[in-house]
PDB file of C-alpha atoms and ligand atoms in Angstrom:
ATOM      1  CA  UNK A   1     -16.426  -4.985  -5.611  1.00 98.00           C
ATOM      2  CA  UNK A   2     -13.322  -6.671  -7.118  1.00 98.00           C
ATOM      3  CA  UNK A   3     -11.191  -9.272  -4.919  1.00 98.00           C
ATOM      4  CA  UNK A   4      -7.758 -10.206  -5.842  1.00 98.00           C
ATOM      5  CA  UNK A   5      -6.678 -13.716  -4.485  1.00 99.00           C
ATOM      6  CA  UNK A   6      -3.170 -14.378  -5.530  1.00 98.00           C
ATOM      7  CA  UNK A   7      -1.721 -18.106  -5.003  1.00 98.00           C
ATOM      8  CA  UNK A   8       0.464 -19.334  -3.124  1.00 98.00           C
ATOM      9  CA  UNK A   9       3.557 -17.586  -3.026  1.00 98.00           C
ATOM     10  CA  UNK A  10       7.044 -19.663  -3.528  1.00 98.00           C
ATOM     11  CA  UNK A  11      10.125 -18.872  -2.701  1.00 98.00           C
ATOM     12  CA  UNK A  12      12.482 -15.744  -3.756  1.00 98.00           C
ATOM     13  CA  UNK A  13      11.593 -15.957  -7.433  1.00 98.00           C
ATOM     14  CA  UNK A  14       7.653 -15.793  -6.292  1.00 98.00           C
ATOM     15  CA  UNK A  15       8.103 -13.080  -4.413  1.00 98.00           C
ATOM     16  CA  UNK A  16       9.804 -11.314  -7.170  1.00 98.00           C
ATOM     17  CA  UNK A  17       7.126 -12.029  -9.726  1.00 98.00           C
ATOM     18  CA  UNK A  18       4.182 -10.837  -7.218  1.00 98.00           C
ATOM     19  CA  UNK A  19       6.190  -7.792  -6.896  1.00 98.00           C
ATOM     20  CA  UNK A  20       6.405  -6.936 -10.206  1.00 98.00           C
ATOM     21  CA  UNK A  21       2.812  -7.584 -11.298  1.00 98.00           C
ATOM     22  CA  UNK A  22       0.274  -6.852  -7.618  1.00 98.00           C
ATOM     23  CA  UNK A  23       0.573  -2.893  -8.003  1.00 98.00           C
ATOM     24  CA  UNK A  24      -0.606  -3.049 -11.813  1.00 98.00           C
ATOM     25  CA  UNK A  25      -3.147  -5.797 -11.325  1.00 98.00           C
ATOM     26  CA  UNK A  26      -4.587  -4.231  -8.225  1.00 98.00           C
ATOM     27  CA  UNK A  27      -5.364  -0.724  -9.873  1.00 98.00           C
ATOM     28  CA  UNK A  28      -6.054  -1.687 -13.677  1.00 98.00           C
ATOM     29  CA  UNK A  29      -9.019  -3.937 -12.164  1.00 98.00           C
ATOM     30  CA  UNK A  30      -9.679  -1.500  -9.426  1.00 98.00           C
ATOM     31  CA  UNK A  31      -9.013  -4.231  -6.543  1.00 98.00           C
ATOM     32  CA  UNK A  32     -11.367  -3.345  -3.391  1.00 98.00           C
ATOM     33  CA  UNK A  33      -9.242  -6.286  -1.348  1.00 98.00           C
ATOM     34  CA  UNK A  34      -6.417  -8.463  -1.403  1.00 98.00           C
ATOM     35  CA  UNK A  35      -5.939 -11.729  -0.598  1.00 99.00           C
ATOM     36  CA  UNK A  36      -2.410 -13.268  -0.744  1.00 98.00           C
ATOM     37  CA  UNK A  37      -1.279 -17.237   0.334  1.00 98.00           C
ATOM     38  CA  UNK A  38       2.543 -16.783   1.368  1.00 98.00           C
ATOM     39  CA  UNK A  39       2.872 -20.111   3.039  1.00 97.00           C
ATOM     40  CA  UNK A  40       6.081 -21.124   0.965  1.00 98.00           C
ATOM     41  CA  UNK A  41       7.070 -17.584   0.364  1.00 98.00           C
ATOM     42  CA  UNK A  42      10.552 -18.145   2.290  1.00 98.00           C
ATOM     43  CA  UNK A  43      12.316 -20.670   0.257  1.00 96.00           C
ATOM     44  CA  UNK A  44       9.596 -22.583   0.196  1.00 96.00           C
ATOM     45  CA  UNK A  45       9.255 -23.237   3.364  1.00 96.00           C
ATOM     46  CA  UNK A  46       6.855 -20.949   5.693  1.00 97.00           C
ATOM     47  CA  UNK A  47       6.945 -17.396   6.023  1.00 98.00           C
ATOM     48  CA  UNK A  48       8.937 -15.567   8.613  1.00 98.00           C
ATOM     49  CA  UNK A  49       7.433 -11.979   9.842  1.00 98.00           C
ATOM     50  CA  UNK A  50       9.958 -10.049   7.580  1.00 98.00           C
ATOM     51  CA  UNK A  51       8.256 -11.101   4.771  1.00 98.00           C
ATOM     52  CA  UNK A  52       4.566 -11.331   6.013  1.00 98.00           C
ATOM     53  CA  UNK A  53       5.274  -7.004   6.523  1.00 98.00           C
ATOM     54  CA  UNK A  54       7.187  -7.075   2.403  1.00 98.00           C
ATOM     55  CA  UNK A  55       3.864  -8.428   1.273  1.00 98.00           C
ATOM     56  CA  UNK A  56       1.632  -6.617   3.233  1.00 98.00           C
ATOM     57  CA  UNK A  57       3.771  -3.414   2.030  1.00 98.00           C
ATOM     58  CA  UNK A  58       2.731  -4.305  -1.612  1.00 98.00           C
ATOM     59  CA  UNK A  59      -0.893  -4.114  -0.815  1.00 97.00           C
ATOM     60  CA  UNK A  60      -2.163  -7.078   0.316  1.00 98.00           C
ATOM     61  CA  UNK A  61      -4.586  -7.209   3.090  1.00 98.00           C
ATOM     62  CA  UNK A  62      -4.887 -10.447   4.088  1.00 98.00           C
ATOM     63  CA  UNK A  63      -2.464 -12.972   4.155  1.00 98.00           C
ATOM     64  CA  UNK A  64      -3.356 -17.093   3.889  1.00 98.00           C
ATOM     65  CA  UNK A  65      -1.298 -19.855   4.610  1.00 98.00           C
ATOM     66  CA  UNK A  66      -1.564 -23.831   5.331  1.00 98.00           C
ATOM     67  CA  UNK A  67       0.117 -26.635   5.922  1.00 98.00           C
ATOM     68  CA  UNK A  68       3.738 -25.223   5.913  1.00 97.00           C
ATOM     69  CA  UNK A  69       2.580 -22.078   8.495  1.00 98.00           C
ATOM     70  CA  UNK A  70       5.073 -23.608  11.674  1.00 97.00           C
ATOM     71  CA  UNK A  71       7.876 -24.132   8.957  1.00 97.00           C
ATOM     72  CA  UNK A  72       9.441 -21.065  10.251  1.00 97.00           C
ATOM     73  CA  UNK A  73       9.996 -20.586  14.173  1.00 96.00           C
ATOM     74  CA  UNK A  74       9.717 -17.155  14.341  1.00 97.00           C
ATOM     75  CA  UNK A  75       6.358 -16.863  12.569  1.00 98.00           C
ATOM     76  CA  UNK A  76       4.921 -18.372  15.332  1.00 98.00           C
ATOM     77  CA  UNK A  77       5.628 -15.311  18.280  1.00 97.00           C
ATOM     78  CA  UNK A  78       4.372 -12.911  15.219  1.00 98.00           C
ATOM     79  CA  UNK A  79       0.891 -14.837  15.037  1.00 98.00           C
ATOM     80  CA  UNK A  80       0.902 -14.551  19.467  1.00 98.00           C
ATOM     81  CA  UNK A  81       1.247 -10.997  19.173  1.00 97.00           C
ATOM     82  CA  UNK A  82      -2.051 -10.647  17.544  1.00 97.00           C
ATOM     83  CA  UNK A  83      -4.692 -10.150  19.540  1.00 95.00           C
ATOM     84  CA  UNK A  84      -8.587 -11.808  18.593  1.00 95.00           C
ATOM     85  CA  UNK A  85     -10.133  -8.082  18.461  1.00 95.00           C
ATOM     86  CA  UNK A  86      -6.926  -6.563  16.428  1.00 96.00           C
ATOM     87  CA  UNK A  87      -6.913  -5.323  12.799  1.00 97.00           C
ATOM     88  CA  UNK A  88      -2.735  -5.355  13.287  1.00 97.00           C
ATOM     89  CA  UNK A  89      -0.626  -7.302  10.111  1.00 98.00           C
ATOM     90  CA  UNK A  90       0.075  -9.550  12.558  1.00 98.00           C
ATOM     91  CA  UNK A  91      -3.717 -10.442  13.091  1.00 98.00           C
ATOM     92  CA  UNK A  92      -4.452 -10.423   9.183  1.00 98.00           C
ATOM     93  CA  UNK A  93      -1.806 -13.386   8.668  1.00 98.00           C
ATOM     94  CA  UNK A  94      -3.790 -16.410   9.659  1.00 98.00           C
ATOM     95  CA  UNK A  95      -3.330 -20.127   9.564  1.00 98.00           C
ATOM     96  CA  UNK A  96      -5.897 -23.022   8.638  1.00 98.00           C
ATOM     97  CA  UNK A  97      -8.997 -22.560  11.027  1.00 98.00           C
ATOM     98  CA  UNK A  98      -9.589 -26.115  11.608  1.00 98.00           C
ATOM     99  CA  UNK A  99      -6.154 -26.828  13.290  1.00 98.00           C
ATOM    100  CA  UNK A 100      -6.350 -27.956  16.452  1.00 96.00           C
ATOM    101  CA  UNK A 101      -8.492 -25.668  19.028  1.00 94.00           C
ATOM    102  CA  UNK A 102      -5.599 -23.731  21.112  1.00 94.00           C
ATOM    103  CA  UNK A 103      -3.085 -23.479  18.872  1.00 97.00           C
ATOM    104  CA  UNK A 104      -1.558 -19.794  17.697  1.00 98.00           C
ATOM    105  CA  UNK A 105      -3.133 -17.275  15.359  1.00 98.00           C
ATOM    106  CA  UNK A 106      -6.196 -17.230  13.874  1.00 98.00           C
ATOM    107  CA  UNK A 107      -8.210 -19.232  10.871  1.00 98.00           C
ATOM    108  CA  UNK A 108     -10.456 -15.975  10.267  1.00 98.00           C
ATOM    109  CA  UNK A 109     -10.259 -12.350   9.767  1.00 98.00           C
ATOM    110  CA  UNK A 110     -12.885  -9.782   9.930  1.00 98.00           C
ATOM    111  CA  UNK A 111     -12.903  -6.549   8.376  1.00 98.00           C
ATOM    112  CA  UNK A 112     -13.399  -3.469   6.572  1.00 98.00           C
ATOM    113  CA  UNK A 113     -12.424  -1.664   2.703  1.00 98.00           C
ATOM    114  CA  UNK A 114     -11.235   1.304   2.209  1.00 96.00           C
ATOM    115  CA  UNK A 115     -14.788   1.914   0.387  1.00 94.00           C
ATOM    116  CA  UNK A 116     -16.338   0.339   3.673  1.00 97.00           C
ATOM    117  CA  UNK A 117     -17.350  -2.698   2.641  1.00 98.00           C
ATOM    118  CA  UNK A 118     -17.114  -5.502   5.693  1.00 98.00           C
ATOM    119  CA  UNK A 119     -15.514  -8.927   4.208  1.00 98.00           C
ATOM    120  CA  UNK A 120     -14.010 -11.797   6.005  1.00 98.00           C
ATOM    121  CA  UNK A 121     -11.461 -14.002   4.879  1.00 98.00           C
ATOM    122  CA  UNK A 122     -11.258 -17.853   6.091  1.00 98.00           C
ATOM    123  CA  UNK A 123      -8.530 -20.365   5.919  1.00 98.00           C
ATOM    124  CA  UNK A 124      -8.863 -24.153   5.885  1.00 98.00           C
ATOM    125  CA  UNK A 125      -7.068 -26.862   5.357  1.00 98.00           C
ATOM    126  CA  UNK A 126      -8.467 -30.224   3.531  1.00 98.00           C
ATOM    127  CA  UNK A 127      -7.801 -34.104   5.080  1.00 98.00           C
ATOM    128  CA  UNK A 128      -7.058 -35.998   2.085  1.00 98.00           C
ATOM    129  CA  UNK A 129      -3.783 -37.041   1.451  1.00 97.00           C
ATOM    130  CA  UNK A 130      -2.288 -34.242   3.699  1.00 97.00           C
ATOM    131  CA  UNK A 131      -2.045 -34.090   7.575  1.00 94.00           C
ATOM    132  CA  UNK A 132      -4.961 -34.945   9.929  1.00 94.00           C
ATOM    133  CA  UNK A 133      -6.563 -31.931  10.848  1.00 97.00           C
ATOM    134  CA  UNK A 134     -10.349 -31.340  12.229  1.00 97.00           C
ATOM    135  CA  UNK A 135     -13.285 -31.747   9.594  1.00 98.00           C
ATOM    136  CA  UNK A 136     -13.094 -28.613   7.439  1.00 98.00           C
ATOM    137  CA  UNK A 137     -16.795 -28.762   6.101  1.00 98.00           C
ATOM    138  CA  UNK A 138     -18.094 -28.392  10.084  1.00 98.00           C
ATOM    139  CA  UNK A 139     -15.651 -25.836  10.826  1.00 98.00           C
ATOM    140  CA  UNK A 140     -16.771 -23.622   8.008  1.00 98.00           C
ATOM    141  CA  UNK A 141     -20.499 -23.792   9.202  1.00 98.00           C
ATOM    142  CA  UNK A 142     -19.723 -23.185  12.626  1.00 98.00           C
ATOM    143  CA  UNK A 143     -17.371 -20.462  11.549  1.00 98.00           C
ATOM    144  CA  UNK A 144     -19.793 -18.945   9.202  1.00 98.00           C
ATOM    145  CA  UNK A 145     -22.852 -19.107  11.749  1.00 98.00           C
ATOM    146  CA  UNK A 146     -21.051 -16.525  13.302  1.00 97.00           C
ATOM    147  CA  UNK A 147     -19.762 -14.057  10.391  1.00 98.00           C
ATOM    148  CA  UNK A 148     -21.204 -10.793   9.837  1.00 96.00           C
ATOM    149  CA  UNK A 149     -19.773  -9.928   6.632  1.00 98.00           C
ATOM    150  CA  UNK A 150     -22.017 -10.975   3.356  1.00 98.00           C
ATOM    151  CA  UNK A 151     -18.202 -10.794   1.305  1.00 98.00           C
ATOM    152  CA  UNK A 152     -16.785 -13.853   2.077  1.00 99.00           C
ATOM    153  CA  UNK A 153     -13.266 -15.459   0.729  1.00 99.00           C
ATOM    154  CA  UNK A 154     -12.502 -19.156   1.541  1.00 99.00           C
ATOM    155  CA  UNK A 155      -8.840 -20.186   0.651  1.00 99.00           C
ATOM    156  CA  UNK A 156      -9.066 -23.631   0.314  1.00 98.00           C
ATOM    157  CA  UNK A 157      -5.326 -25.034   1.154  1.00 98.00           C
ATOM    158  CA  UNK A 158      -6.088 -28.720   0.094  1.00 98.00           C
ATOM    159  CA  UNK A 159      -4.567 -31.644  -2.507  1.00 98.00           C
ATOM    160  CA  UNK A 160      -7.379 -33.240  -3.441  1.00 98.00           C
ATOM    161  CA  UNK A 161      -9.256 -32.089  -6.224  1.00 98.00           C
ATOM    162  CA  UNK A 162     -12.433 -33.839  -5.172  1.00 98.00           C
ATOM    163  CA  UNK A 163     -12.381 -32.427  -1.268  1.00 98.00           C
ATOM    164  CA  UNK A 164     -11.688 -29.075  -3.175  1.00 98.00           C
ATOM    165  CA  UNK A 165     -14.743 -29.416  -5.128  1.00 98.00           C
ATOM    166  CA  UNK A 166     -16.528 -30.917  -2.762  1.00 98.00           C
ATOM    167  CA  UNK A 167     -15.942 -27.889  -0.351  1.00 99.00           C
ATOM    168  CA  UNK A 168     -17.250 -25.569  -3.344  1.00 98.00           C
ATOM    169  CA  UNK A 169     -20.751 -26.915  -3.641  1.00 98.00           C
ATOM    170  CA  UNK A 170     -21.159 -27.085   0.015  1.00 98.00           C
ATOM    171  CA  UNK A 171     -20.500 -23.540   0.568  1.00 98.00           C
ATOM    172  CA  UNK A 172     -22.364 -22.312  -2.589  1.00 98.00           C
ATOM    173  CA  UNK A 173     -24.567 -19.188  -1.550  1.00 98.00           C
ATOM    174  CA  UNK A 174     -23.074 -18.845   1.413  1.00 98.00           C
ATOM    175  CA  UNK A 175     -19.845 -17.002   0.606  1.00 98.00           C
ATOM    176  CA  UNK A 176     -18.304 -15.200  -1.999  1.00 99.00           C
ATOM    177  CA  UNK A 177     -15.418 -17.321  -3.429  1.00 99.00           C
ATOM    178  CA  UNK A 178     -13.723 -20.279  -2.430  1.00 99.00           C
ATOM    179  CA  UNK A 179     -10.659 -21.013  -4.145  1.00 99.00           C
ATOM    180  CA  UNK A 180      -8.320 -23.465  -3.533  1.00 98.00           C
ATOM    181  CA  UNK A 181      -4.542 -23.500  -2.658  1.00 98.00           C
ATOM    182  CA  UNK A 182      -1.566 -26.478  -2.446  1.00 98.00           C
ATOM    183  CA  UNK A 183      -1.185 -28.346  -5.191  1.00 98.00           C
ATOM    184  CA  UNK A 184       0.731 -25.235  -7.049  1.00 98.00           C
ATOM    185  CA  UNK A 185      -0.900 -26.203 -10.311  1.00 98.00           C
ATOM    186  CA  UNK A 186      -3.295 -23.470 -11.826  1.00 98.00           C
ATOM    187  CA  UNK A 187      -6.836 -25.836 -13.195  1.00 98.00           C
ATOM    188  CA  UNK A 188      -8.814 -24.229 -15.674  1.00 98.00           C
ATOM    189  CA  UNK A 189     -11.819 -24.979 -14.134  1.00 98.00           C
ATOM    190  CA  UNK A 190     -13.238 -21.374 -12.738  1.00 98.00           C
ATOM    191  CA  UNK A 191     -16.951 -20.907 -12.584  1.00 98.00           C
ATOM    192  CA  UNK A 192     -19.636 -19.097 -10.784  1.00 98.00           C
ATOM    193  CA  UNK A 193     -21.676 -21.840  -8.954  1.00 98.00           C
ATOM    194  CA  UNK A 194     -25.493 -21.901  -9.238  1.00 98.00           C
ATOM    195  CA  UNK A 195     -25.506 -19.790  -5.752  1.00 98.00           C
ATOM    196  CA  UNK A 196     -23.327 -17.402  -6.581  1.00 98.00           C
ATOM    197  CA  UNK A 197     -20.028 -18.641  -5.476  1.00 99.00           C
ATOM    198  CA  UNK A 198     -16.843 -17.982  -7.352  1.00 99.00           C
ATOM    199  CA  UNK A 199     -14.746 -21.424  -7.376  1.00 99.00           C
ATOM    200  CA  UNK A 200     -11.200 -22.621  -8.784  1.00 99.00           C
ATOM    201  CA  UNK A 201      -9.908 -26.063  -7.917  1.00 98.00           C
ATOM    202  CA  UNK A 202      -6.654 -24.289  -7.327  1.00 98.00           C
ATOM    203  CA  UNK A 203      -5.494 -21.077  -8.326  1.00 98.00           C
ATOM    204  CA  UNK A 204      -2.193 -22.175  -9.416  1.00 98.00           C
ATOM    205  CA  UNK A 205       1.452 -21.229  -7.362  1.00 98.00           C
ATOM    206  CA  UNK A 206       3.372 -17.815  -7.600  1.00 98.00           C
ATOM    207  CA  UNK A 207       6.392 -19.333  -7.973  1.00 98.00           C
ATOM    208  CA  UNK A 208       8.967 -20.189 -10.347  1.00 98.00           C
ATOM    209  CA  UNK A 209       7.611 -22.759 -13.333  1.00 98.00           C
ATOM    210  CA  UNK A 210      10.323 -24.411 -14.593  1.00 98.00           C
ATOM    211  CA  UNK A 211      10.222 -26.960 -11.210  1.00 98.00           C
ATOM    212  CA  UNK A 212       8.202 -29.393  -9.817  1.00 97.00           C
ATOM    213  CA  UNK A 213       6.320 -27.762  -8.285  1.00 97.00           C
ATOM    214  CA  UNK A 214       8.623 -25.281  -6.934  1.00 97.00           C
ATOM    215  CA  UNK A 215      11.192 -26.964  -6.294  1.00 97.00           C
ATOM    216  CA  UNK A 216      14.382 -27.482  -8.047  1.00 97.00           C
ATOM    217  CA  UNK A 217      13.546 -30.882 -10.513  1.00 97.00           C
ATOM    218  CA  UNK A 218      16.712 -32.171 -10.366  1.00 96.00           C
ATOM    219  CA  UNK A 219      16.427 -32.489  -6.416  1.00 96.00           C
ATOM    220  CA  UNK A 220      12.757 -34.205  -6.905  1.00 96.00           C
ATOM    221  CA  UNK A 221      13.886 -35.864  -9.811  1.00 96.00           C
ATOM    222  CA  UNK A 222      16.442 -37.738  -7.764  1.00 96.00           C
ATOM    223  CA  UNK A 223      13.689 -38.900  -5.014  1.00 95.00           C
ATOM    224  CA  UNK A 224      11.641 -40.303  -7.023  1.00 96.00           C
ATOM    225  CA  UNK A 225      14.221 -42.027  -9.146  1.00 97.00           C
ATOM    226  CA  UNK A 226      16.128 -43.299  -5.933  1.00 97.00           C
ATOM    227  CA  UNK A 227      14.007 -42.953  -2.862  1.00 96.00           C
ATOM    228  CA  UNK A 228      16.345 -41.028  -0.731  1.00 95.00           C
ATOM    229  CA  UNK A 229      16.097 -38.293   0.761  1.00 89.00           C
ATOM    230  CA  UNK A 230      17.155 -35.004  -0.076  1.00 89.00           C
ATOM    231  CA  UNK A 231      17.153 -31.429   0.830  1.00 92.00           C
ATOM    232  CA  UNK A 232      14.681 -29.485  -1.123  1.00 93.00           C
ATOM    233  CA  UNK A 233      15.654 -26.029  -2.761  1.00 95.00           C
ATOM    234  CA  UNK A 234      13.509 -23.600  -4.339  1.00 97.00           C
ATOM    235  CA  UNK A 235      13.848 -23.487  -8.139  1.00 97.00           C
ATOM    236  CA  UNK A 236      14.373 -19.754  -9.607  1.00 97.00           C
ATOM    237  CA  UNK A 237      13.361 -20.071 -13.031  1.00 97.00           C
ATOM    238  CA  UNK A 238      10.655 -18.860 -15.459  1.00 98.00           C
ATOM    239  CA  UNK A 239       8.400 -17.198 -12.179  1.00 98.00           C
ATOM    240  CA  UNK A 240       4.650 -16.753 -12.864  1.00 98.00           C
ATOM    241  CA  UNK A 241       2.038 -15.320 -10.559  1.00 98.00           C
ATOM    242  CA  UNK A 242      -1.303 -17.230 -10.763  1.00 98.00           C
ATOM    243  CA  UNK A 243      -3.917 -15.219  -9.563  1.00 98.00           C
ATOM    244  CA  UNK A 244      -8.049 -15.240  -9.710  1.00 98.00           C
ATOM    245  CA  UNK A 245      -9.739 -12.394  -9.794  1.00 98.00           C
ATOM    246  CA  UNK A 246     -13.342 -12.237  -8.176  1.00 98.00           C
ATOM    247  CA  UNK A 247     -16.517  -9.512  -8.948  1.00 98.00           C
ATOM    248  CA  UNK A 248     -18.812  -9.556  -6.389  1.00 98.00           C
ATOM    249  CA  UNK A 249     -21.905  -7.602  -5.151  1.00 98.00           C
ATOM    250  CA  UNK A 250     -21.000  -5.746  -2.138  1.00 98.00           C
ATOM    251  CA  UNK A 251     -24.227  -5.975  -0.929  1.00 98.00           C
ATOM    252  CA  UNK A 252     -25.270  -9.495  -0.893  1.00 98.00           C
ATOM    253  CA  UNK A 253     -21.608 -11.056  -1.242  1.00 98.00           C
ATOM    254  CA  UNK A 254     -23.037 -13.024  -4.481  1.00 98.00           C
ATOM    255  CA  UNK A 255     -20.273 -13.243  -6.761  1.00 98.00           C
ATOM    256  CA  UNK A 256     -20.384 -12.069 -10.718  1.00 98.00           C
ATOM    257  CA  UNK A 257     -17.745 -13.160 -12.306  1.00 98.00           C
ATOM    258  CA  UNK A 258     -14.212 -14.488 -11.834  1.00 98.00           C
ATOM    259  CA  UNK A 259     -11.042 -14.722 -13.989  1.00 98.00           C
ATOM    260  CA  UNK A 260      -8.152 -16.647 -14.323  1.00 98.00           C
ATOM    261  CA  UNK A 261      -4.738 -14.477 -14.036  1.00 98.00           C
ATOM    262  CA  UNK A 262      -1.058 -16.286 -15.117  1.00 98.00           C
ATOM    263  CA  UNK A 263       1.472 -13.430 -15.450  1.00 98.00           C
ATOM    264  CA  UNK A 264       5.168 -14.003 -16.383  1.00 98.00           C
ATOM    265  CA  UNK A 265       7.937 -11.702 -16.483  1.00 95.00           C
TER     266      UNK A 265
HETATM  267 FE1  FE2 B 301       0.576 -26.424   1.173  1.00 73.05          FE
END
């Protein structure tokens, strides 16, 4: 079974690039399921339902976000629409599962191939350096204690490379992948663990390159060289789509390999 995990979308000229390259990545690697982090897929900023449905049209399945999932109002009656039981788009765009107990959407999704294999997909969010947010490491093992599925995907949305790592070997053998999201910067560091997880640190932004990090340099450029503040615009130029592709057994959810994917225009 092959898994396509495609980082985090940013902005217009991310959403272009992803466009361009899903539909021939997806069927040249025969792609069983795919897994797509849109939190700054409008402008940077969130994602709105309009384009939740545009990426969902292109294939994806399941749809990942993080930190940035309130940015946009409007996202947030989408995600209440879902119901817990429901296989609706609306259902399969979920939010870090170790937010706050109450708030709206969902941190997991259950479900099903095409080819009938069950999977789940889980969202969290790390604690260092970002937002406080409930212990992610407890959350997954209460969360997992009560997954069916043997496929597993973790998205990872965190900013420190050691809480990202850390997560990795605590989850090893007992889901498929866990890659991480956030930081925007592709690391060259994917492995199969001992218990037959798939890991990358971070699987690197869909966005456009020539930024920092997405966003226009000259706007960031000016923060840090004066300290005030600034609207932030999403760059446009030289777009990649950073991607990792996962091989798994279908059977036991142990994965087999995984690949590094950086794809320009
Ligand atoms: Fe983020």
């Amino acid at each position: 079974m092959n898994i396509l995990f495609i980082g985090d979308i940013f902005g217009s000229a991310g959403r272009r690039i992803v466009r361009e390259h899903i539909g021939h990545v997806r069927k040249a690697h025969g792609v069983d399921l795919t897994v797509v982090n849109v939190e700054n897929a409008a402008g940077g900023f969130g994602v709105t339902p309009q384009i939740a449905e545009e990426i969902f049209e292109l294939g994806a399945d399941v749809l990942t976000t993080g930190n940035h999932v309130w940015d946009k109002r409007e996202l947030i009656d989408y995600l209440n629409s879902a119901t817990a039981e429901g296989r609706e788009r609306a259902r399969r765009v979920l939010r870090p599962a170790n937010f706050a107990p109450g708030l709206p959407g969902y941190g997991v999704y259950e479900g099903t191939t095409e080819s009938g294999v069950d999977y789940a997909v889980l969202n969290l969010q790390g604690r260092v350096f970002m937002s406080s947010t409930d212990d992610p490491f407890h959350a997954a093992d209460a969360l997992l204690a009560d997954i069916k599925a043997k496929v597993i995907l973790v998205d990872f949305h965190a900013e420190a490379t050691s809480e990202k790592a850390a997560m990795g070997w605590y989850l090893d053998g007992r889901v498929t992948a866990v890659l991480g999201t956030h930081t925007h910067v592709p690391t060259a560091d994917e492995r199969i663990l001992p218990g037959g997880t798939a890991y990358q640190t971070d699987v690197g932004m869909s966005g456009p390159y020539d930024s920092i990090i997405g966003v226009e340099k000259d706007l960031v450029l000016h923060k840090f060289l004066t300290g005030m503040p600034g609207k932030f615009e999403a760059a446009k130029g030289n777009p990649k789509m950073c991607a990792a592709l996962v091989a798994c057994d279908a059977a036991t959810g142990r994965a087999t390999a995984i690949q590094r994917i950086q794809l320009s225009e």
